[in-house]
Coordinates of N, CA and C and ligand atoms in Angstrom, one line a residue:
M26 N 84.1 75.2 119.0 CA 85.5 74.7 119.1 C 86.4 75.6 118.2
L27 N 87.6 75.8 118.7 CA 88.6 76.6 117.9 C 89.7 75.7 117.5
V28 N 89.9 75.5 116.3 CA 91.0 74.6 115.8 C 92.2 75.5 115.4
A29 N 93.4 75.1 115.9 CA 94.6 75.9 115.5 C 95.4 74.9 114.6
L30 N 95.5 75.3 113.4 CA 96.4 74.5 112.5 C 97.8 75.0 112.6
T31 N 98.7 74.1 112.8 CA 100.1 74.5 112.9 C 100.9 73.6 112.0
R32 N 102.2 73.9 111.9 CA 103.1 73.1 111.1 C 104.5 73.0 111.8
P33 N 105.1 71.9 111.8 CA 106.4 71.8 112.6 C 107.5 72.7 112.0
V34 N 108.4 73.0 112.9 CA 109.6 73.7 112.4 C 110.4 72.8 111.5
P35 N 110.7 73.1 110.2 CA 111.4 72.2 109.4 C 112.9 72.3 109.7
P36 N 113.6 71.1 109.5 CA 115.1 71.2 109.8 C 115.9 72.1 108.9
T37 N 115.2 72.6 107.8 CA 115.8 73.6 106.9 C 115.6 75.0 107.3
I38 N 115.0 75.3 108.5 CA 114.7 76.6 108.9 C 115.8 77.6 108.7
A39 N 117.0 77.2 108.8 CA 118.2 78.1 108.7 C 118.2 78.8 107.3
Q40 N 117.5 78.2 106.3 CA 117.5 78.8 105.0 C 116.3 79.6 104.7
C41 N 115.6 80.1 105.8 CA 114.4 80.9 105.7 C 114.7 82.2 104.9
E42 N 113.6 82.8 104.5 CA 113.6 84.1 103.9 C 113.9 85.1 105.0
L43 N 114.7 86.1 104.7 CA 115.0 87.2 105.6 C 114.9 88.6 104.9
T44 N 114.3 89.5 105.5 CA 114.1 90.8 104.9 C 114.8 91.9 105.7
H45 N 114.5 92.0 107.0 CA 115.0 93.1 107.8 C 116.1 92.7 108.8
L46 N 116.3 91.4 108.9 CA 117.3 90.9 109.9 C 118.5 90.3 109.2
E47 N 119.7 90.4 109.8 CA 120.8 89.7 109.4 C 120.7 88.2 109.7
R48 N 121.2 87.3 108.9 CA 121.1 85.9 109.2 C 122.0 85.6 110.4
T49 N 121.4 84.9 111.4 CA 122.2 84.4 112.6 C 121.8 83.0 112.8
P50 N 122.6 82.2 113.4 CA 122.3 80.7 113.5 C 121.0 80.5 114.3
I51 N 120.2 79.6 113.8 CA 119.0 79.2 114.5 C 119.2 77.8 115.0
D52 N 118.9 77.6 116.3 CA 119.1 76.2 116.9 C 117.8 75.5 116.6
F53 N 117.8 74.5 115.7 CA 116.6 73.8 115.3 C 115.9 73.1 116.5
A54 N 116.7 72.4 117.3 CA 116.1 71.7 118.5 C 115.4 72.7 119.4
R55 N 116.0 73.8 119.6 CA 115.4 74.8 120.5 C 114.2 75.4 119.9
A56 N 114.3 75.7 118.6 CA 113.2 76.3 117.9 C 112.0 75.3 118.0
S57 N 112.3 74.0 117.8 CA 111.2 73.0 117.9 C 110.6 73.0 119.3
E58 N 111.4 73.0 120.3 CA 110.9 73.0 121.7 C 110.0 74.2 121.9
Q59 N 110.5 75.4 121.5 CA 109.7 76.6 121.7 C 108.4 76.5 121.0
H60 N 108.4 75.9 119.8 CA 107.2 75.8 119.0 C 106.2 74.8 119.7
E61 N 106.7 73.8 120.3 CA 105.8 72.9 121.1 C 105.2 73.6 122.3
A62 N 106.0 74.4 122.9 CA 105.5 75.2 124.1 C 104.4 76.1 123.6
Y63 N 104.6 76.7 122.4 CA 103.6 77.6 121.8 C 102.3 76.8 121.5
E64 N 102.4 75.6 121.0 CA 101.3 74.7 120.8 C 100.6 74.4 122.1
N65 N 101.3 74.2 123.1 CA 100.7 73.9 124.4 C 100.0 75.1 125.0
A66 N 100.6 76.3 124.7 CA 99.9 77.5 125.1 C 98.6 77.7 124.4
L67 N 98.6 77.3 123.1 CA 97.3 77.4 122.3 C 96.3 76.5 122.9
R68 N 96.7 75.3 123.3 CA 95.8 74.4 124.0 C 95.2 75.0 125.3
A69 N 96.1 75.6 126.0 CA 95.7 76.2 127.3 C 94.7 77.3 127.2
I70 N 94.7 78.0 126.0 CA 93.7 79.1 125.9 C 92.5 78.6 125.1
G71 N 92.4 77.2 124.9 CA 91.2 76.7 124.4 C 91.2 76.2 123.0
C72 N 92.4 76.1 122.4 CA 92.4 75.6 121.0 C 92.6 74.1 120.9
T73 N 92.1 73.5 119.9 CA 92.5 72.1 119.6 C 93.5 72.2 118.5
V74 N 94.7 71.8 118.8 CA 95.8 72.0 117.8 C 95.8 70.8 116.8
R75 N 95.9 71.2 115.6 CA 96.0 70.1 114.5 C 97.3 70.5 113.7
R76 N 98.2 69.6 113.9 CA 99.5 69.8 113.2 C 99.5 69.2 111.8
L77 N 99.8 70.0 110.8 CA 100.0 69.6 109.5 C 101.3 68.9 109.3
P78 N 101.5 68.1 108.2 CA 102.8 67.4 108.0 C 103.9 68.4 107.8
A79 N 105.1 68.0 108.2 CA 106.3 68.8 108.0 C 106.6 69.0 106.6
A80 N 107.2 70.1 106.2 CA 107.5 70.4 104.8 C 109.0 70.9 104.7
P81 N 109.9 69.9 104.8 CA 111.3 70.3 104.8 C 111.8 71.0 103.6
D82 N 111.0 70.8 102.5 CA 111.4 71.6 101.2 C 111.1 73.0 101.3
H83 N 110.3 73.4 102.4 CA 109.9 74.8 102.5 C 110.4 75.3 103.9
P84 N 111.5 76.0 103.9 CA 112.2 76.4 105.1 C 111.3 77.3 106.0
D85 N 110.3 78.0 105.4 CA 109.4 78.9 106.1 C 108.1 78.3 106.4
S86 N 107.9 77.0 106.3 CA 106.6 76.4 106.3 C 106.0 76.5 107.7
V87 N 106.8 76.6 108.8 CA 106.2 76.7 110.1 C 105.4 78.0 110.2
F88 N 105.6 79.0 109.4 CA 104.9 80.3 109.5 C 103.6 80.2 108.7
I89 N 102.7 79.3 109.1 CA 101.5 78.9 108.4 C 100.5 80.0 108.2
E90 N 100.6 81.0 109.0 CA 99.7 82.2 108.9 C 99.7 82.8 107.5
D91 N 100.9 82.7 106.9 CA 101.0 83.5 105.6 C 100.3 82.8 104.4
T92 N 99.9 81.5 104.7 CA 99.3 80.8 103.5 C 97.8 80.9 103.4
A93 N 97.1 81.4 104.4 CA 95.7 81.5 104.3 C 95.1 82.5 105.3
V94 N 93.9 83.0 105.0 CA 93.2 83.9 106.0 C 91.9 83.3 106.1
V95 N 91.5 82.9 107.4 CA 90.3 82.2 107.6 C 89.2 83.1 108.2
F96 N 88.1 83.2 107.6 CA 86.9 83.9 108.1 C 85.8 82.9 108.5
D97 N 84.8 83.4 109.2 CA 83.7 82.5 109.5 C 83.0 81.9 108.2
E98 N 83.0 82.8 107.2 CA 82.2 82.4 106.0 C 83.1 81.7 104.9
C99 N 84.4 81.8 104.9 CA 85.2 81.3 103.8 C 86.7 81.3 104.3
A100 N 87.5 80.8 103.4 CA 89.0 81.0 103.7 C 89.6 81.5 102.4
I101 N 90.5 82.4 102.5 CA 91.3 82.9 101.3 C 92.6 82.2 101.3
I102 N 93.0 81.5 100.2 CA 94.3 80.9 100.1 C 95.2 81.9 99.4
T103 N 96.3 82.2 100.1 CA 97.1 83.3 99.6 C 98.0 82.8 98.4
R104 N 98.7 83.8 97.8 CA 99.7 83.5 96.9 C 100.9 84.3 97.4
P105 N 101.7 83.6 98.3 CA 102.8 84.3 99.0 C 103.7 85.1 98.1
G106 N 104.1 86.2 98.7 CA 105.0 87.1 97.9 C 106.3 86.6 97.6
A107 N 106.9 85.8 98.5 CA 108.2 85.2 98.3 C 108.0 83.9 97.5
E108 N 108.7 83.8 96.3 CA 108.5 82.6 95.5 C 108.8 81.3 96.2
S109 N 109.8 81.3 97.1 CA 110.2 80.1 97.8 C 109.0 79.6 98.7
R110 N 108.0 80.4 98.9 CA 107.0 80.0 99.9 C 105.7 79.6 99.1
R111 N 105.6 79.7 97.8 CA 104.4 79.4 97.1 C 103.9 78.0 97.3
G112 N 104.8 77.0 97.4 CA 104.4 75.6 97.5 C 103.8 75.3 98.9
E113 N 103.9 76.2 99.8 CA 103.4 75.9 101.2 C 101.9 75.7 101.2
T114 N 101.2 76.3 100.2 CA 99.8 76.4 100.3 C 99.1 75.0 100.1
T115 N 99.8 74.1 99.3 CA 99.1 72.9 98.9 C 98.6 72.1 100.1
A116 N 99.4 71.9 101.1 CA 99.0 71.1 102.3 C 97.9 71.9 103.1
V117 N 98.0 73.2 103.1 CA 97.0 74.0 103.8 C 95.6 73.9 103.1
V118 N 95.6 73.9 101.8 CA 94.4 73.7 101.1 C 93.8 72.4 101.5
D119 N 94.6 71.4 101.5 CA 94.1 70.0 101.8 C 93.4 70.0 103.2
A120 N 94.1 70.7 104.2 CA 93.6 70.8 105.5 C 92.3 71.7 105.7
L121 N 92.3 72.8 105.0 CA 91.2 73.8 105.2 C 90.0 73.4 104.5
R122 N 90.1 72.6 103.4 CA 89.0 72.2 102.6 C 87.8 71.7 103.4
Q123 N 88.1 71.0 104.5 CA 87.0 70.3 105.2 C 86.3 71.4 106.1
Y124 N 86.9 72.5 106.3 CA 86.3 73.5 107.2 C 85.6 74.7 106.5
R125 N 86.1 75.1 105.3 CA 85.6 76.3 104.7 C 85.6 76.1 103.2
R126 N 84.8 77.0 102.5 CA 84.9 77.1 101.1 C 86.1 78.0 100.8
L127 N 86.9 77.6 99.9 CA 88.2 78.2 99.7 C 88.2 79.2 98.5
H128 N 88.9 80.3 98.6 CA 89.0 81.3 97.5 C 90.5 81.6 97.3
P129 N 91.1 81.1 96.2 CA 92.5 81.4 96.1 C 92.8 82.8 95.5
V130 N 93.9 83.4 95.9 CA 94.4 84.6 95.3 C 95.2 84.1 94.1
T131 N 95.0 84.8 92.9 CA 95.6 84.3 91.7 C 96.6 85.4 91.1
E132 N 97.5 85.0 90.3 CA 98.4 85.8 89.6 C 97.7 86.9 88.9
P133 N 98.1 88.2 88.9 CA 99.4 88.7 89.4 C 99.3 89.1 90.9
G134 N 98.2 88.7 91.5 CA 98.1 89.1 92.9 C 99.1 88.3 93.8
T135 N 99.6 89.0 94.8 CA 100.4 88.3 95.9 C 99.8 88.8 97.2
L136 N 99.9 87.9 98.2 CA 99.3 88.2 99.5 C 100.0 87.2 100.5
D137 N 100.4 87.8 101.6 CA 100.9 87.0 102.8 C 99.8 87.2 103.9
G138 N 99.5 86.1 104.5 CA 98.5 86.3 105.6 C 98.9 87.2 106.7
G139 N 100.2 87.4 106.9 CA 100.7 88.3 107.9 C 100.4 89.7 107.6
D140 N 99.9 90.0 106.4 CA 99.5 91.4 106.0 C 98.0 91.6 106.2
V141 N 97.3 90.6 106.6 CA 95.8 90.8 106.7 C 95.4 90.9 108.2
L142 N 95.0 92.1 108.6 CA 94.6 92.3 109.9 C 93.0 92.4 110.0
V143 N 92.4 91.5 110.6 CA 90.9 91.4 110.7 C 90.5 91.9 112.0
V144 N 89.7 93.0 112.0 CA 89.2 93.5 113.3 C 87.6 93.5 113.1
G145 N 87.0 92.5 113.7 CA 85.5 92.4 113.4 C 85.3 92.3 111.9
H146 N 84.5 93.2 111.4 CA 84.2 93.1 109.9 C 85.0 94.1 109.2
R147 N 86.1 94.7 109.8 CA 87.0 95.6 109.1 C 88.2 94.7 108.8
V148 N 88.7 94.9 107.6 CA 89.9 94.1 107.2 C 90.9 95.1 106.6
F149 N 92.1 95.2 107.2 CA 93.2 96.1 106.8 C 94.2 95.2 106.1
V150 N 94.5 95.5 104.9 CA 95.5 94.7 104.1 C 96.8 95.6 103.9
G151 N 97.9 95.1 104.5 CA 99.1 95.8 104.3 C 99.7 95.7 103.0
L152 N 100.1 96.8 102.3 CA 100.8 96.7 101.1 C 102.3 96.7 101.4
S153 N 103.0 95.6 101.2 CA 104.3 95.3 101.7 C 105.2 94.8 100.6
T154 N 106.4 94.3 100.9 CA 107.2 93.7 99.9 C 106.6 92.3 99.5
R155 N 105.6 91.8 100.3 CA 105.0 90.5 100.0 C 103.6 90.6 99.4
T156 N 102.9 91.7 99.8 CA 101.5 91.8 99.4 C 101.3 93.0 98.4
N157 N 100.7 92.7 97.2 CA 100.6 93.8 96.3 C 99.2 94.3 96.2
K158 N 99.0 95.4 95.4 CA 97.6 95.9 95.2 C 96.6 95.0 94.6
E159 N 97.1 94.2 93.7 CA 96.2 93.2 93.0 C 95.7 92.2 94.1
G160 N 96.7 91.7 94.9 CA 96.3 90.8 96.0 C 95.2 91.4 96.9
A161 N 95.5 92.6 97.3 CA 94.5 93.3 98.2 C 93.2 93.5 97.5
A162 N 93.2 93.8 96.2 CA 91.9 94.0 95.5 C 91.2 92.7 95.4
Q163 N 91.9 91.6 95.3 CA 91.2 90.3 95.2 C 90.6 90.0 96.6
V164 N 91.3 90.3 97.7 CA 90.7 90.1 99.0 C 89.4 90.9 99.1
A165 N 89.4 92.1 98.7 CA 88.2 93.0 98.8 C 87.1 92.4 98.0
K166 N 87.4 91.9 96.8 CA 86.3 91.3 96.0 C 85.7 90.0 96.6
I167 N 86.6 89.2 97.1 CA 86.1 87.9 97.8 C 85.2 88.3 99.0
L168 N 85.6 89.3 99.7 CA 85.0 89.5 101.0 C 83.7 90.4 101.0
E169 N 83.6 91.2 99.8 CA 82.5 92.2 99.8 C 81.1 91.5 100.0
R170 N 81.0 90.3 99.4 CA 79.7 89.7 99.5 C 79.3 89.3 101.0
F171 N 80.3 89.2 101.9 CA 80.0 88.8 103.2 C 79.9 90.1 104.2
G172 N 80.0 91.3 103.6 CA 79.8 92.5 104.4 C 81.0 93.0 105.1
Y173 N 82.2 92.5 104.7 CA 83.5 93.1 105.2 C 83.8 94.4 104.5
V174 N 84.5 95.3 105.2 CA 85.0 96.5 104.5 C 86.5 96.4 104.6
V175 N 87.1 96.5 103.4 CA 88.5 96.3 103.2 C 89.3 97.6 102.9
W176 N 90.3 97.9 103.7 CA 91.2 99.0 103.4 C 92.6 98.5 103.2
T177 N 93.4 99.3 102.4 CA 94.8 99.0 102.3 C 95.6 100.0 103.2
V178 N 96.7 99.5 103.7 CA 97.6 100.2 104.6 C 99.0 100.1 104.1
P179 N 99.8 101.2 103.9 CA 101.2 101.0 103.5 C 102.0 100.4 104.7
V180 N 102.9 99.5 104.3 CA 103.8 98.8 105.3 C 105.2 99.1 104.9
T181 N 105.9 99.8 105.7 CA 107.3 100.1 105.5 C 108.1 99.7 106.8
N182 N 109.3 99.5 106.7 CA 110.2 99.2 107.9 C 109.9 97.9 108.6
V183 N 108.8 97.2 108.3 CA 108.6 95.9 108.9 C 108.2 94.9 107.8
L184 N 108.2 93.6 108.2 CA 107.9 92.6 107.1 C 106.4 92.7 106.8
H185 N 105.6 92.6 107.8 CA 104.1 92.5 107.6 C 103.4 93.5 108.4
L186 N 102.1 93.8 108.0 CA 101.3 94.7 108.8 C 101.2 94.2 110.2
K187 N 101.0 92.9 110.4 CA 100.8 92.4 111.7 C 102.1 92.3 112.6
S188 N 103.2 92.8 112.0 CA 104.4 93.0 112.9 C 104.2 94.3 113.6
A189 N 103.3 95.2 113.1 CA 103.1 96.5 113.7 C 101.7 96.6 114.5
A190 N 100.8 95.7 114.2 CA 99.4 95.9 114.8 C 98.7 94.5 114.7
T191 N 98.1 94.1 115.8 CA 97.3 92.9 115.8 C 95.9 93.1 116.5
A192 N 95.0 92.3 116.2 CA 93.6 92.5 116.8 C 93.6 91.9 118.2
L193 N 92.9 92.6 119.1 CA 92.7 92.1 120.4 C 91.2 91.7 120.6
D194 N 90.3 92.5 120.0 CA 88.9 92.1 120.1 C 88.3 92.5 118.7
E195 N 87.0 92.5 118.7 CA 86.2 92.9 117.4 C 86.4 94.4 117.1
D196 N 86.8 95.2 118.1 CA 87.0 96.6 117.7 C 88.2 97.3 118.4
R197 N 89.2 96.4 118.7 CA 90.3 97.0 119.4 C 91.6 96.3 118.8
I198 N 92.7 97.1 118.7 CA 93.9 96.6 118.2 C 95.1 97.0 119.2
L199 N 96.1 96.2 119.2 CA 97.4 96.6 119.9 C 98.3 97.0 118.8
L200 N 98.9 98.2 119.0 CA 99.8 98.7 117.9 C 101.0 99.4 118.3
N201 N 101.9 99.4 117.4 CA 103.1 100.2 117.6 C 103.1 101.4 116.6
R202 N 102.7 102.6 117.1 CA 102.5 103.7 116.2 C 103.7 104.2 115.6
R203 N 104.9 103.7 116.0 CA 106.1 104.1 115.3 C 106.3 103.3 114.0
L204 N 105.6 102.2 113.9 CA 105.8 101.3 112.8 C 104.6 101.4 111.8
T205 N 103.5 102.0 112.2 CA 102.3 102.1 111.3 C 101.6 103.4 111.7
D206 N 100.8 103.9 110.8 CA 100.1 105.2 110.9 C 98.8 105.0 111.7
A207 N 98.8 105.4 112.9 CA 97.6 105.1 113.8 C 96.3 105.8 113.2
E208 N 96.5 106.8 112.4 CA 95.3 107.5 111.8 C 94.6 106.6 110.9
L209 N 95.2 105.6 110.3 CA 94.6 104.7 109.4 C 93.5 103.8 110.0
F210 N 93.7 103.7 111.4 CA 92.7 102.8 112.1 C 91.7 103.6 112.9
R211 N 91.2 104.6 112.3 CA 90.5 105.7 113.0 C 89.3 105.2 113.8
D212 N 88.5 104.3 113.2 CA 87.3 103.9 114.0 C 87.5 102.6 114.8
V213 N 88.8 102.4 115.1 CA 89.1 101.2 116.0 C 89.7 101.7 117.3
E214 N 89.4 101.0 118.4 CA 90.1 101.5 119.6 C 91.5 101.0 119.6
L215 N 92.4 101.9 120.1 CA 93.9 101.5 120.0 C 94.5 101.4 121.4
L216 N 95.3 100.3 121.5 CA 96.1 100.2 122.7 C 97.6 100.2 122.2
D217 N 98.4 101.0 122.9 CA 99.8 101.1 122.4 C 100.7 100.2 123.2
V218 N 101.7 99.6 122.4 CA 102.7 98.8 123.1 C 103.6 99.8 123.9
D219 N 104.4 99.2 124.7 CA 105.4 100.1 125.4 C 106.5 100.4 124.4
E220 N 106.8 101.7 124.3 CA 107.7 102.1 123.2 C 109.1 101.6 123.3
S221 N 109.5 101.0 124.4 CA 110.8 100.4 124.5 C 110.8 99.0 123.9
E222 N 109.6 98.5 123.5 CA 109.5 97.1 123.0 C 108.9 97.1 121.6
P223 N 109.8 97.4 120.6 CA 109.3 97.7 119.3 C 108.6 96.5 118.6
M224 N 108.9 95.3 118.9 CA 108.3 94.1 118.2 C 107.2 93.5 119.0
A225 N 106.7 94.3 120.0 CA 105.7 93.7 120.9 C 104.2 93.7 120.4
A226 N 104.0 94.3 119.3 CA 102.6 94.4 118.8 C 102.1 93.1 118.2
N227 N 103.0 92.2 117.9 CA 102.4 90.9 117.4 C 102.1 90.0 118.5
V228 N 100.8 90.0 118.9 CA 100.3 89.1 119.9 C 99.1 88.3 119.3
L229 N 98.9 87.2 119.9 CA 97.8 86.3 119.5 C 96.7 86.4 120.6
C230 N 95.5 86.9 120.2 CA 94.5 87.0 121.2 C 93.3 86.1 120.9
V231 N 92.9 85.3 121.8 CA 91.7 84.4 121.6 C 90.8 84.7 122.8
D232 N 89.6 85.3 122.5 CA 88.6 85.5 123.6 C 89.2 86.1 124.9
G233 N 89.9 87.2 124.7 CA 90.5 87.9 125.9 C 91.7 87.3 126.5
K234 N 92.2 86.1 125.9 CA 93.4 85.5 126.4 C 94.5 85.8 125.4
V235 N 95.6 86.3 125.8 CA 96.6 86.8 124.9 C 98.0 86.0 125.1
L236 N 98.5 85.6 124.0 CA 99.9 85.1 124.0 C 100.8 86.3 123.5
C237 N 101.8 86.6 124.4 CA 102.6 87.8 124.2 C 104.1 87.4 124.2
A238 N 105.0 88.0 123.5 CA 106.4 87.6 123.5 C 107.0 87.8 124.9
A239 N 107.8 86.8 125.3 CA 108.4 86.9 126.6 C 109.3 88.1 126.8
D240 N 109.9 88.6 125.7 CA 110.8 89.7 125.8 C 110.0 91.1 125.7
A241 N 108.7 91.0 126.0 CA 107.9 92.3 126.0 C 107.2 92.4 127.4
P242 N 107.9 92.4 128.5 CA 107.2 92.5 129.8 C 106.4 93.7 130.1
R243 N 106.8 94.8 129.5 CA 106.1 96.1 129.8 C 104.8 96.1 129.0
T244 N 104.8 95.6 127.8 CA 103.6 95.5 127.0 C 102.6 94.5 127.6
R245 N 103.2 93.4 128.2 CA 102.4 92.4 128.9 C 101.6 93.1 130.0
A246 N 102.3 94.0 130.8 CA 101.7 94.7 131.9 C 100.6 95.6 131.4
I247 N 100.8 96.2 130.2 CA 99.8 97.1 129.7 C 98.5 96.3 129.3
L248 N 98.8 95.1 128.8 CA 97.6 94.2 128.4 C 96.9 93.8 129.6
E249 N 97.7 93.4 130.7 CA 97.0 93.0 131.9 C 96.2 94.1 132.6
R250 N 96.8 95.3 132.5 CA 96.0 96.4 133.1 C 94.7 96.6 132.3
A251 N 94.7 96.3 131.0 CA 93.5 96.5 130.2 C 92.6 95.3 130.4
G252 N 92.9 94.4 131.2 CA 91.9 93.3 131.5 C 92.2 92.0 130.8
Y253 N 93.3 91.9 130.1 CA 93.5 90.6 129.4 C 94.3 89.6 130.3
T254 N 94.1 88.4 130.0 CA 94.9 87.3 130.7 C 96.0 87.0 129.7
V255 N 97.3 87.2 130.2 CA 98.4 87.2 129.2 C 99.3 86.0 129.6
T256 N 99.8 85.3 128.6 CA 100.8 84.3 128.7 C 102.0 84.7 128.0
A257 N 103.2 84.6 128.6 CA 104.4 85.0 127.9 C 105.0 83.8 127.2
I258 N 105.4 84.0 125.9 CA 105.9 82.9 125.1 C 107.3 83.3 124.6
D259 N 108.2 82.3 124.9 CA 109.5 82.5 124.4 C 109.7 82.0 123.0
S260 N 109.7 82.9 122.0 CA 109.8 82.4 120.6 C 111.1 83.0 120.0
S261 N 112.1 83.1 120.8 CA 113.3 83.8 120.4 C 114.0 83.2 119.2
E262 N 113.9 81.8 119.0 CA 114.6 81.2 117.9 C 113.9 81.6 116.6
L263 N 112.6 81.4 116.6 CA 111.9 81.7 115.3 C 111.8 83.3 115.1
A264 N 112.1 84.1 116.1 CA 112.2 85.5 115.9 C 113.4 85.8 115.0
K265 N 114.4 84.9 115.0 CA 115.6 85.1 114.2 C 115.2 84.9 112.7
A266 N 114.1 84.2 112.5 CA 113.6 84.0 111.1 C 112.5 85.0 110.8
E267 N 112.4 86.0 111.6 CA 111.4 87.1 111.4 C 110.0 86.6 111.6
G268 N 109.8 85.6 112.5 CA 108.5 85.1 112.8 C 108.0 85.6 114.1
G269 N 106.7 85.9 114.2 CA 106.1 86.3 115.5 C 105.2 85.3 116.0
L270 N 104.2 85.8 116.9 CA 103.3 84.8 117.5 C 102.1 84.4 116.7
T271 N 101.6 85.4 115.9 CA 100.4 85.1 115.1 C 100.8 84.1 113.9
C272 N 102.1 84.2 113.5 CA 102.4 83.6 112.2 C 102.6 82.1 112.3
C273 N 102.5 81.5 113.5 CA 102.7 80.0 113.6 C 101.4 79.3 113.8
S274 N 100.3 79.9 113.5 CA 99.0 79.1 113.5 C 98.0 79.8 112.6
L275 N 97.0 79.0 112.3 CA 95.8 79.5 111.6 C 94.6 79.0 112.4
L276 N 93.8 80.0 112.8 CA 92.7 79.7 113.7 C 91.4 79.5 112.9
V277 N 90.7 78.4 113.2 CA 89.5 78.1 112.5 C 88.4 77.9 113.5
R278 N 87.4 78.7 113.5 CA 86.3 78.5 114.4 C 85.3 77.5 113.8
E279 N 85.0 76.5 114.7 CA 84.1 75.4 114.2 C 82.8 75.4 115.0
G280 N 81.7 75.2 114.2 CA 80.4 75.0 114.9 C 79.8 76.2 115.5
Ligands
CIR313 C1 109.4 85.1 105.8 O1 110.3 86.0 105.5 O2 108.5 84.8 105.1 C2 109.6 84.3 107.1 N1 111.0 84.1 107.3 C3 108.9 84.9 108.2 C4 107.5 85.0 108.1 C5 106.8 85.5 109.3 N2 105.4 85.6 109.0 C6 104.5 86.3 109.7 O3 104.9 87.1 110.5 N3 103.3 86.3 109.3

């Protein structure tokens, strides 16, 4: 069974952190509807959705991916790079404790889950405005005992590494090579987004089924030609908060 942990859009979403985008009005009702449709799409691709409590004190709490990174053997609890987001981990710890042994990232390390790209047993950690070298070193230390190999990757121009590249399978990623250096992923198979769709690399793939942004039809066609079953998801409201498709869930494989 695959459990997808999610968190509702908080009514405070308009006060979210922003790094690369200008602030524009976010329609809370519409964002919530789109988020529910996303949860339904997760169900349709085989996930059991478990919604954590809302956290109105944390405007970015819907972006649950940034609070933890879940592996088969353990889960890493992050120390988010934005101070406003640090309190989001408490409820995630409570929820994840029943599934995995937890390893927290500690000060001075910072880590956002959006910067951790797992491709089979390879783990690429983006060094960004949110994730620092200490955070990446802690990830490497936690994971070395389980046979993962960890590399760091510079992240510039985008918020997180997974804004530029996401995993499709155990040895393949979808990437936008204008936003990240393709050379860094040398022993992984690469599938390119359509270059007219700069934000299309953030897709959520579960066992060959892909959730892809509705405003990336050309990349969707590329994925379909490569044999994936693709569902288009309209997440335009949360995109104004710099959220993508991976960032609204944490996937936990059970049993
Ligand atoms: C933030 O700046 O932290 C949020 N407004 C967006 C986080 C998106 N997270 C992700 O892509 N993993």
